[in-house]
Amino acid sequence: MNAARSGYRVFSANSTAACTELAKRITERLGAELGKSVVYQETNGETRVEIKESVRGQDVFIIQTIPRDVNTAVMELLIMAYALKTSCARNIIGVIPYFPYSKQSKMRKRGSIVCKLLASMLAKAGLSHIITMDLHQKEIQGFFSFPVDNLRASPFLLQYIQEEIPDYRNAVVAKSPDAAKRAQSYAERLRLGLAVIHGEAQCTEQDMDDGRHSPPTVKNTTLHTGLELPLMMAKEKPPITVVGDVGGRIAIIVDDIIDDVESFVAAAEILKERGAYKIFIMATHGLLSADAPRLIEESSIDEVVVTNTVPHEVQKLQCPKIKTVDISLILSEAIRRIHNGESMAYLFRNITMDD
């Protein structure tokens, strides 16, 4: 298919070669070529984008995978979108498999909802549609003023379990409170039992001390003693424990993001103590920050399976336990359907809100 003649172009907004691998896979499936552009950082740290061909009146898809340098990737996407807008592209669609700042989608004390800010910035830059995958919170779609297609990676991960784990029928899906619905969905589709991991530290939900618990400085004022508010008891997380029988079975832990792996490693240790003989971690986005590869390699985890929404080739070299599932097929089909004006319902067959 000649993409230029059919009225659409596909660009990669990444300046690093490792991040363009997914874009190349998508264009190969589409039978298209990547659009000609130059994205780079100048010596003063500024991002520069140059579009090297005409996009006037065309649908343009920007594929942006998010490396460790998140802020640079965001600026690359914003600047490319604005460059295409000023080059008279008809529609600008962002293909962002892992949406950055998705963990900052709730108000935390004196913080801010950064994810909503990013959504506004993308709209202002010229994007008119977004294709993403497994948003950390599905409610994030409401932050946008334009359509968002939140695709699912679960069919690919379920297929991996069925094809690559020969005795998966002897498995249980272990769920933590943070991914309870997702784990239950996997268990129901695979016809497996559930084990509940209770007491695991949930870093994303913790309220960090920021001074609110400190009494304000009193300066020559009289405290009002007539107002007595009921005191909320402080939370105290119990030790990590497992509810359910995992003895002599495979344990499969599922989540949407695996970044800091301490909680997964701790859960794996408990599952191993309770008799699980193999432990698999399944996640859509493998951020694997900091010492994650080393911790996984030294842990009781047998395999960590993630998709290629985020580049992690360096982490795979450090830890052979990390395996990758390719999701370029569904992204390329989404691009084709959006450009041709076809229904996206086919990509959501048998998908529920819990997936």
mmCIF file of C-alpha atoms in Angstrom:
data_model
loop_
_atom_site.group_PDB
_atom_site.id
_atom_site.type_symbol
_atom_site.label_atom_id
_atom_site.label_comp_id
_atom_site.label_asym_id
_atom_site.label_seq_id
_atom_site.Cartn_x
_atom_site.Cartn_y
_atom_site.Cartn_z
ATOM 1 C CA MET A 1 0.000 0.000 0.000
ATOM 2 C CA ASN A 2 1.384 3.389 -0.903
ATOM 3 C CA ALA A 3 0.480 5.406 2.155
ATOM 4 C CA ALA A 4 1.103 8.761 0.513
ATOM 5 C CA ARG A 5 -1.296 8.039 -2.349
ATOM 6 C CA SER A 6 -3.959 6.665 -0.023
ATOM 7 C CA GLY A 7 -3.994 9.898 1.975
ATOM 8 C CA TYR A 8 -2.147 9.074 5.189
ATOM 9 C CA ARG A 9 1.384 9.132 6.526
ATOM 10 C CA VAL A 10 3.022 7.516 9.559
ATOM 11 C CA PHE A 11 5.782 9.319 11.446
ATOM 12 C CA SER A 12 7.924 8.408 14.437
ATOM 13 C CA ALA A 13 8.525 11.246 16.881
ATOM 14 C CA ASN A 14 11.425 9.551 18.665
ATOM 15 C CA SER A 15 14.973 10.836 18.358
ATOM 16 C CA THR A 16 16.569 7.567 19.561
ATOM 17 C CA ALA A 17 16.878 4.510 17.334
ATOM 18 C CA ALA A 18 15.788 2.048 20.043
ATOM 19 C CA CYS A 19 12.402 3.767 20.302
ATOM 20 C CA THR A 20 11.604 3.549 16.583
ATOM 21 C CA GLU A 21 11.469 -0.269 16.529
ATOM 22 C CA LEU A 22 7.719 -0.411 17.225
ATOM 23 C CA ALA A 23 7.052 2.218 14.542
ATOM 24 C CA LYS A 24 8.974 0.122 12.000
ATOM 25 C CA ARG A 25 6.973 -2.999 12.899
ATOM 26 C CA ILE A 26 3.692 -1.114 12.488
ATOM 27 C CA THR A 27 4.612 0.347 9.097
ATOM 28 C CA GLU A 28 5.781 -3.067 7.870
ATOM 29 C CA ARG A 29 2.365 -4.511 8.702
ATOM 30 C CA LEU A 30 0.676 -1.591 6.933
ATOM 31 C CA GLY A 31 2.898 -1.950 3.881
ATOM 32 C CA ALA A 32 3.895 1.685 4.290
ATOM 33 C CA GLU A 33 7.066 3.628 4.863
ATOM 34 C CA LEU A 34 7.897 5.868 7.796
ATOM 35 C CA GLY A 35 7.452 9.528 6.965
ATOM 36 C CA LYS A 36 10.604 11.542 6.393
ATOM 37 C CA SER A 37 11.387 13.705 9.394
ATOM 38 C CA VAL A 38 14.290 14.717 11.591
ATOM 39 C CA VAL A 39 13.963 14.807 15.384
ATOM 40 C CA TYR A 40 16.947 15.733 17.509
ATOM 41 C CA GLN A 41 18.153 17.639 20.562
ATOM 42 C CA GLU A 42 20.346 20.673 20.068
ATOM 43 C CA THR A 43 23.434 21.297 22.174
ATOM 44 C CA ASN A 44 21.436 23.543 24.511
ATOM 45 C CA GLY A 45 18.928 20.748 25.166
ATOM 46 C CA GLU A 46 16.088 22.102 23.027
ATOM 47 C CA THR A 47 14.134 19.691 20.833
ATOM 48 C CA ARG A 48 13.951 20.390 17.118
ATOM 49 C CA VAL A 49 11.601 18.698 14.621
ATOM 50 C CA GLU A 50 11.708 19.070 10.845
ATOM 51 C CA ILE A 51 9.113 17.495 8.516
ATOM 52 C CA LYS A 52 10.833 16.571 5.240
ATOM 53 C CA GLU A 53 7.781 15.941 3.017
ATOM 54 C CA SER A 54 4.357 17.356 2.277
ATOM 55 C CA VAL A 55 1.480 16.286 4.544
ATOM 56 C CA ARG A 56 -1.117 18.758 3.280
ATOM 57 C CA GLY A 57 -4.642 17.342 3.443
ATOM 58 C CA GLN A 58 -3.508 13.956 4.782
ATOM 59 C CA ASP A 59 -4.242 11.913 7.888
ATOM 60 C CA VAL A 60 -0.999 11.782 9.853
ATOM 61 C CA PHE A 61 -0.278 9.210 12.562
ATOM 62 C CA ILE A 62 2.521 9.985 15.044
ATOM 63 C CA ILE A 63 3.898 6.895 16.783
ATOM 64 C CA GLN A 64 5.571 7.840 20.041
ATOM 65 C CA THR A 65 6.970 5.248 22.416
ATOM 66 C CA ILE A 66 8.090 6.536 25.789
ATOM 67 C CA PRO A 67 11.705 5.831 26.817
ATOM 68 C CA ARG A 68 13.219 6.566 30.211
ATOM 69 C CA ASP A 69 13.561 10.246 29.329
ATOM 70 C CA VAL A 70 9.824 10.856 29.540
ATOM 71 C CA ASN A 71 9.872 14.638 29.327
ATOM 72 C CA THR A 72 11.968 14.681 26.154
ATOM 73 C CA ALA A 73 9.566 12.219 24.529
ATOM 74 C CA VAL A 74 6.590 14.407 25.474
ATOM 75 C CA MET A 75 8.229 17.485 23.956
ATOM 76 C CA GLU A 76 9.091 15.565 20.772
ATOM 77 C CA LEU A 77 5.447 14.562 20.424
ATOM 78 C CA LEU A 78 4.099 18.056 21.095
ATOM 79 C CA ILE A 79 6.517 19.772 18.715
ATOM 80 C CA MET A 80 5.947 17.251 15.913
ATOM 81 C CA ALA A 81 2.164 17.548 16.292
ATOM 82 C CA TYR A 82 2.409 21.335 16.089
ATOM 83 C CA ALA A 83 4.752 21.134 13.078
ATOM 84 C CA LEU A 84 2.241 18.904 11.262
ATOM 85 C CA LYS A 85 -0.610 21.213 12.221
ATOM 86 C CA THR A 86 1.167 24.203 10.716
ATOM 87 C CA SER A 87 1.939 22.067 7.633
ATOM 88 C CA CYS A 88 -1.833 21.740 6.992
ATOM 89 C CA ALA A 89 -2.287 18.061 7.851
ATOM 90 C CA ARG A 90 -5.990 17.164 7.790
ATOM 91 C CA ASN A 91 -6.034 15.019 10.950
ATOM 92 C CA ILE A 92 -3.234 14.353 13.432
ATOM 93 C CA ILE A 93 -3.604 11.107 15.375
ATOM 94 C CA GLY A 94 -1.227 10.219 18.188
ATOM 95 C CA VAL A 95 -0.331 6.536 18.636
ATOM 96 C CA ILE A 96 0.938 6.481 22.218
ATOM 97 C CA PRO A 97 0.948 2.838 23.420
ATOM 98 C CA TYR A 98 2.020 3.804 26.942
ATOM 99 C CA PHE A 99 0.525 7.124 27.992
ATOM 100 C CA PRO A 100 3.007 8.992 30.236
ATOM 101 C CA TYR A 101 2.064 10.526 33.564
ATOM 102 C CA SER A 102 -0.909 8.160 33.774
ATOM 103 C CA LYS A 103 -0.080 7.420 37.419
ATOM 104 C CA GLN A 104 -0.619 11.099 38.197
ATOM 105 C CA SER A 105 -4.309 11.017 37.316
ATOM 106 C CA LYS A 106 -5.652 11.691 40.828
ATOM 107 C CA MET A 107 -5.331 14.630 43.163
ATOM 108 C CA ARG A 108 -2.801 13.964 45.925
ATOM 109 C CA LYS A 109 -2.961 16.539 48.683
ATOM 110 C CA ARG A 110 -1.091 19.605 47.387
ATOM 111 C CA GLY A 111 -0.239 17.914 44.090
ATOM 112 C CA SER A 112 -1.897 18.256 40.711
ATOM 113 C CA ILE A 113 -3.506 16.047 38.077
ATOM 114 C CA VAL A 114 -0.606 16.129 35.635
ATOM 115 C CA CYS A 115 -2.268 13.654 33.280
ATOM 116 C CA LYS A 116 -5.083 16.137 32.623
ATOM 117 C CA LEU A 117 -2.529 18.870 31.958
ATOM 118 C CA LEU A 118 -0.799 16.661 29.380
ATOM 119 C CA ALA A 119 -4.144 15.911 27.704
ATOM 120 C CA SER A 120 -4.791 19.655 27.339
ATOM 121 C CA MET A 121 -1.309 20.225 25.931
ATOM 122 C CA LEU A 122 -1.769 17.524 23.295
ATOM 123 C CA ALA A 123 -5.062 19.038 22.174
ATOM 124 C CA LYS A 124 -3.498 22.496 21.989
ATOM 125 C CA ALA A 125 -0.587 21.146 19.923
ATOM 126 C CA GLY A 126 -3.015 19.900 17.284
ATOM 127 C CA LEU A 127 -3.837 16.250 18.015
ATOM 128 C CA SER A 128 -7.407 15.275 17.123
ATOM 129 C CA HIS A 129 -7.412 11.605 18.175
ATOM 130 C CA ILE A 130 -5.307 9.251 20.306
ATOM 131 C CA ILE A 131 -4.696 5.513 20.145
ATOM 132 C CA THR A 132 -3.287 4.134 23.389
ATOM 133 C CA MET A 133 -3.235 0.861 25.288
ATOM 134 C CA ASP A 134 -4.294 -0.144 28.807
ATOM 135 C CA LEU A 135 -4.524 3.249 30.466
ATOM 136 C CA HIS A 136 -3.596 3.058 34.138
ATOM 137 C CA GLN A 137 -7.030 4.426 34.971
ATOM 138 C CA LYS A 138 -9.775 4.169 32.355
ATOM 139 C CA GLU A 139 -11.236 7.445 33.607
ATOM 140 C CA ILE A 140 -8.253 9.218 31.998
ATOM 141 C CA GLN A 141 -10.214 9.132 28.729
ATOM 142 C CA GLY A 142 -12.454 11.816 30.215
ATOM 143 C CA PHE A 143 -9.524 14.248 30.378
ATOM 144 C CA PHE A 144 -9.486 14.618 26.596
ATOM 145 C CA SER A 145 -11.638 16.833 24.397
ATOM 146 C CA PHE A 146 -11.240 14.439 21.431
ATOM 147 C CA PRO A 147 -11.688 10.661 20.858
ATOM 148 C CA VAL A 148 -9.414 8.199 22.678
ATOM 149 C CA ASP A 149 -9.223 4.524 21.684
ATOM 150 C CA ASN A 150 -7.952 2.593 24.696
ATOM 151 C CA LEU A 151 -6.902 -0.753 23.209
ATOM 152 C CA ARG A 152 -6.249 -3.869 25.314
ATOM 153 C CA ALA A 153 -3.181 -6.091 25.446
ATOM 154 C CA SER A 154 -4.931 -8.889 27.360
ATOM 155 C CA PRO A 155 -5.703 -11.031 24.242
ATOM 156 C CA PHE A 156 -1.970 -11.170 23.436
ATOM 157 C CA LEU A 157 -0.948 -11.936 27.018
ATOM 158 C CA LEU A 158 -3.647 -14.595 27.358
ATOM 159 C CA GLN A 159 -2.428 -16.168 24.121
ATOM 160 C CA TYR A 160 1.118 -16.203 25.505
ATOM 161 C CA ILE A 161 -0.051 -18.011 28.640
ATOM 162 C CA GLN A 162 -1.885 -20.647 26.614
ATOM 163 C CA GLU A 163 0.945 -21.230 24.137
ATOM 164 C CA GLU A 164 4.107 -20.726 26.185
ATOM 165 C CA ILE A 165 3.134 -22.163 29.590
ATOM 166 C CA PRO A 166 2.430 -25.855 28.843
ATOM 167 C CA ASP A 167 0.887 -26.673 32.242
ATOM 168 C CA TYR A 168 -1.004 -23.399 32.688
ATOM 169 C CA ARG A 169 -4.142 -25.395 33.586
ATOM 170 C CA ASN A 170 -2.419 -26.074 36.908
ATOM 171 C CA ALA A 171 -2.104 -22.356 37.613
ATOM 172 C CA VAL A 172 -3.824 -19.787 39.777
ATOM 173 C CA VAL A 173 -4.044 -16.080 39.055
ATOM 174 C CA ALA A 174 -2.734 -14.133 42.033
ATOM 175 C CA LYS A 175 -4.324 -10.729 42.433
ATOM 176 C CA SER A 176 -3.234 -7.732 44.449
ATOM 177 C CA PRO A 177 -5.757 -5.080 45.518
ATOM 178 C CA ASP A 178 -4.397 -2.723 42.865
ATOM 179 C CA ALA A 179 -5.246 -5.093 39.991
ATOM 180 C CA ALA A 180 -8.129 -7.096 41.396
ATOM 181 C CA LYS A 181 -10.554 -6.728 38.482
ATOM 182 C CA ARG A 182 -7.876 -7.385 35.861
ATOM 183 C CA ALA A 183 -6.743 -10.573 37.634
ATOM 184 C CA GLN A 184 -10.321 -11.794 38.004
ATOM 185 C CA SER A 185 -10.894 -11.270 34.275
ATOM 186 C CA TYR A 186 -7.793 -13.335 33.422
ATOM 187 C CA ALA A 187 -8.887 -16.105 35.792
ATOM 188 C CA GLU A 188 -12.380 -16.272 34.307
ATOM 189 C CA ARG A 189 -11.105 -16.392 30.713
ATOM 190 C CA LEU A 190 -8.510 -19.083 31.486
ATOM 191 C CA ARG A 191 -10.927 -20.995 33.779
ATOM 192 C CA LEU A 192 -8.461 -20.804 36.656
ATOM 193 C CA GLY A 193 -8.707 -20.201 40.367
ATOM 194 C CA LEU A 194 -7.783 -17.025 42.222
ATOM 195 C CA ALA A 195 -5.373 -16.358 45.055
ATOM 196 C CA VAL A 196 -5.501 -13.004 46.819
ATOM 197 C CA ILE A 197 -2.297 -11.239 47.862
ATOM 198 C CA HIS A 198 -3.190 -9.120 50.861
ATOM 199 C CA GLY A 199 -1.083 -6.497 52.589
ATOM 200 C CA GLU A 200 1.137 -5.651 49.623
ATOM 201 C CA ALA A 201 2.441 -2.101 49.727
ATOM 202 C CA GLN A 202 0.674 0.042 47.116
ATOM 203 C CA CYS A 203 3.093 2.888 46.413
ATOM 204 C CA THR A 204 0.798 4.618 43.930
ATOM 205 C CA GLU A 205 -1.967 4.920 46.490
ATOM 206 C CA GLN A 206 0.081 5.916 49.507
ATOM 207 C CA ASP A 207 -0.366 9.318 51.028
ATOM 208 C CA MET A 208 3.127 10.669 51.563
ATOM 209 C CA ASP A 209 3.797 13.081 54.404
ATOM 210 C CA ASP A 210 3.833 16.602 53.021
ATOM 211 C CA GLY A 211 3.356 18.704 56.108
ATOM 212 C CA ARG A 212 -0.420 18.553 56.289
ATOM 213 C CA HIS A 213 -0.238 16.461 59.437
ATOM 214 C CA SER A 214 1.852 19.101 61.180
ATOM 215 C CA PRO A 215 -0.010 21.683 63.246
ATOM 216 C CA PRO A 216 0.149 25.214 61.871
ATOM 217 C CA THR A 217 2.231 27.787 63.667
ATOM 218 C CA VAL A 218 0.084 29.638 66.182
ATOM 219 C CA LYS A 219 0.750 33.381 66.421
ATOM 220 C CA ASN A 220 -1.122 35.284 69.119
ATOM 221 C CA THR A 221 -4.395 33.554 68.347
ATOM 222 C CA THR A 222 -6.890 31.822 70.565
ATOM 223 C CA LEU A 223 -7.689 28.252 69.538
ATOM 224 C CA HIS A 224 -11.366 27.475 69.154
ATOM 225 C CA THR A 225 -11.951 24.694 71.671
ATOM 226 C CA GLY A 226 -15.624 24.200 70.982
ATOM 227 C CA LEU A 227 -15.060 22.330 67.700
ATOM 228 C CA GLU A 228 -14.145 18.689 68.112
ATOM 229 C CA LEU A 229 -13.860 16.726 64.857
ATOM 230 C CA PRO A 230 -13.758 12.924 64.973
ATOM 231 C CA LEU A 231 -10.210 11.645 64.595
ATOM 232 C CA MET A 232 -9.555 9.331 61.644
ATOM 233 C CA MET A 233 -7.535 6.281 62.661
ATOM 234 C CA ALA A 234 -4.233 5.917 60.816
ATOM 235 C CA LYS A 235 -3.875 3.068 58.340
ATOM 236 C CA GLU A 236 -1.539 0.204 59.165
ATOM 237 C CA LYS A 237 -0.876 -2.323 56.434
ATOM 238 C CA PRO A 238 -0.759 -5.944 57.614
ATOM 239 C CA PRO A 239 2.140 -8.228 56.661
ATOM 240 C CA ILE A 240 1.944 -9.642 53.151
ATOM 241 C CA THR A 241 -0.101 -12.836 53.074
ATOM 242 C CA VAL A 242 -1.814 -15.033 50.498
ATOM 243 C CA VAL A 243 -5.432 -16.156 50.718
ATOM 244 C CA GLY A 244 -5.975 -19.275 48.621
ATOM 245 C CA ASP A 245 -4.203 -22.539 47.843
ATOM 246 C CA VAL A 246 -1.088 -22.158 45.665
ATOM 247 C CA GLY A 247 0.745 -25.294 46.806
ATOM 248 C CA GLY A 248 2.193 -27.261 43.884
ATOM 249 C CA ARG A 249 0.774 -24.834 41.357
ATOM 250 C CA ILE A 250 1.889 -22.050 39.018
ATOM 251 C CA ALA A 251 1.174 -18.508 40.183
ATOM 252 C CA ILE A 252 0.464 -15.825 37.576
ATOM 253 C CA ILE A 253 0.463 -12.216 38.796
ATOM 254 C CA VAL A 254 -1.111 -9.696 36.395
ATOM 255 C CA ASP A 255 -0.947 -5.903 36.330
ATOM 256 C CA ASP A 256 -0.947 -3.074 33.797
ATOM 257 C CA ILE A 257 2.461 -1.584 34.669
ATOM 258 C CA ILE A 258 5.612 -3.104 36.116
ATOM 259 C CA ASP A 259 8.016 -0.355 37.116
ATOM 260 C CA ASP A 260 9.476 -0.610 40.612
ATOM 261 C CA VAL A 261 9.479 -4.345 41.226
ATOM 262 C CA GLU A 262 9.949 -4.549 44.998
ATOM 263 C CA SER A 263 6.274 -5.374 45.614
ATOM 264 C CA PHE A 264 6.308 -8.079 42.903
ATOM 265 C CA VAL A 265 9.475 -9.613 44.352
ATOM 266 C CA ALA A 266 7.972 -9.643 47.865
ATOM 267 C CA ALA A 267 4.781 -11.259 46.575
ATOM 268 C CA ALA A 268 6.815 -13.877 44.702
ATOM 269 C CA GLU A 269 8.690 -14.779 47.885
ATOM 270 C CA ILE A 270 5.439 -15.341 49.770
ATOM 271 C CA LEU A 271 3.965 -17.392 46.908
ATOM 272 C CA LYS A 272 7.123 -19.504 46.832
ATOM 273 C CA GLU A 273 6.907 -20.078 50.583
ATOM 274 C CA ARG A 274 3.296 -21.187 50.172
ATOM 275 C CA GLY A 275 4.333 -23.862 47.666
ATOM 276 C CA ALA A 276 4.022 -22.289 44.211
ATOM 277 C CA TYR A 277 6.660 -23.920 41.983
ATOM 278 C CA LYS A 278 6.637 -21.313 39.193
ATOM 279 C CA ILE A 279 5.837 -17.628 39.272
ATOM 280 C CA PHE A 280 5.015 -15.504 36.220
ATOM 281 C CA ILE A 281 4.430 -11.746 36.076
ATOM 282 C CA MET A 282 2.247 -10.509 33.190
ATOM 283 C CA ALA A 283 2.030 -6.780 32.480
ATOM 284 C CA THR A 284 1.264 -4.543 29.520
ATOM 285 C CA HIS A 285 3.876 -1.849 30.104
ATOM 286 C CA GLY A 286 7.360 -2.906 31.151
ATOM 287 C CA LEU A 287 8.956 0.301 32.424
ATOM 288 C CA LEU A 288 11.403 -1.668 34.602
ATOM 289 C CA SER A 289 13.091 1.363 36.091
ATOM 290 C CA ALA A 290 16.239 1.608 38.216
ATOM 291 C CA ASP A 291 17.487 -1.796 39.476
ATOM 292 C CA ALA A 292 14.417 -3.719 38.292
ATOM 293 C CA PRO A 293 16.323 -6.156 35.994
ATOM 294 C CA ARG A 294 18.794 -7.082 38.736
ATOM 295 C CA LEU A 295 16.065 -7.525 41.353
ATOM 296 C CA ILE A 296 14.054 -9.737 39.001
ATOM 297 C CA GLU A 297 17.116 -11.842 38.154
ATOM 298 C CA GLU A 298 17.890 -12.407 41.843
ATOM 299 C CA SER A 299 14.277 -13.085 42.848
ATOM 300 C CA SER A 300 12.002 -16.143 42.878
ATOM 301 C CA ILE A 301 10.208 -14.867 39.766
ATOM 302 C CA ASP A 302 10.625 -17.294 36.856
ATOM 303 C CA GLU A 303 9.487 -15.029 34.045
ATOM 304 C CA VAL A 304 8.299 -11.454 33.467
ATOM 305 C CA VAL A 305 6.195 -11.059 30.316
ATOM 306 C CA VAL A 306 5.549 -7.565 28.977
ATOM 307 C CA THR A 307 4.544 -6.072 25.634
ATOM 308 C CA ASN A 308 6.656 -3.798 23.451
ATOM 309 C CA THR A 309 4.662 -0.653 24.245
ATOM 310 C CA VAL A 310 7.835 0.608 25.961
ATOM 311 C CA PRO A 311 11.358 -0.126 24.669
ATOM 312 C CA HIS A 312 13.214 -2.405 27.110
ATOM 313 C CA GLU A 313 15.956 -4.111 25.102
ATOM 314 C CA VAL A 314 18.648 -2.971 27.539
ATOM 315 C CA GLN A 315 16.737 -4.485 30.463
ATOM 316 C CA LYS A 316 16.381 -7.779 28.566
ATOM 317 C CA LEU A 317 20.162 -7.949 28.136
ATOM 318 C CA GLN A 318 20.528 -7.514 31.893
ATOM 319 C CA CYS A 319 17.844 -10.081 32.763
ATOM 320 C CA PRO A 320 17.016 -13.108 30.548
ATOM 321 C CA LYS A 321 13.806 -13.653 32.526
ATOM 322 C CA ILE A 322 12.156 -10.721 30.722
ATOM 323 C CA LYS A 323 10.117 -11.793 27.679
ATOM 324 C CA THR A 324 8.357 -9.607 25.112
ATOM 325 C CA VAL A 325 4.992 -9.932 23.376
ATOM 326 C CA ASP A 326 4.530 -7.951 20.151
ATOM 327 C CA ILE A 327 1.351 -5.827 19.958
ATOM 328 C CA SER A 328 2.110 -4.048 16.675
ATOM 329 C CA LEU A 329 -0.668 -6.067 14.980
ATOM 330 C CA ILE A 330 -3.521 -4.398 16.854
ATOM 331 C CA LEU A 331 -1.964 -0.925 16.573
ATOM 332 C CA SER A 332 -1.539 -1.242 12.799
ATOM 333 C CA GLU A 333 -5.122 -2.464 12.428
ATOM 334 C CA ALA A 334 -6.355 0.479 14.512
ATOM 335 C CA ILE A 335 -4.502 2.893 12.223
ATOM 336 C CA ARG A 336 -5.979 1.268 9.121
ATOM 337 C CA ARG A 337 -9.528 1.339 10.486
ATOM 338 C CA ILE A 338 -9.364 4.953 11.664
ATOM 339 C CA HIS A 339 -8.041 6.158 8.312
ATOM 340 C CA ASN A 340 -10.668 4.191 6.360
ATOM 341 C CA GLY A 341 -13.485 5.313 8.661
ATOM 342 C CA GLU A 342 -14.261 1.731 9.737
ATOM 343 C CA SER A 343 -15.720 0.715 13.074
ATOM 344 C CA MET A 344 -13.273 0.012 15.904
ATOM 345 C CA ALA A 345 -15.692 -2.430 17.543
ATOM 346 C CA TYR A 346 -13.871 -5.394 15.983
ATOM 347 C CA LEU A 347 -10.817 -4.623 18.120
ATOM 348 C CA PHE A 348 -12.927 -4.726 21.291
ATOM 349 C CA ARG A 349 -14.686 -8.071 20.742
ATOM 350 C CA ASN A 350 -15.475 -9.743 24.081
ATOM 351 C CA ILE A 351 -13.600 -6.974 25.895
ATOM 352 C CA THR A 352 -15.155 -5.845 29.163
ATOM 353 C CA MET A 353 -14.429 -2.894 31.416
ATOM 354 C CA ASP A 354 -12.418 -5.184 33.713
ATOM 355 C CA ASP A 355 -9.898 -6.176 30.999
#
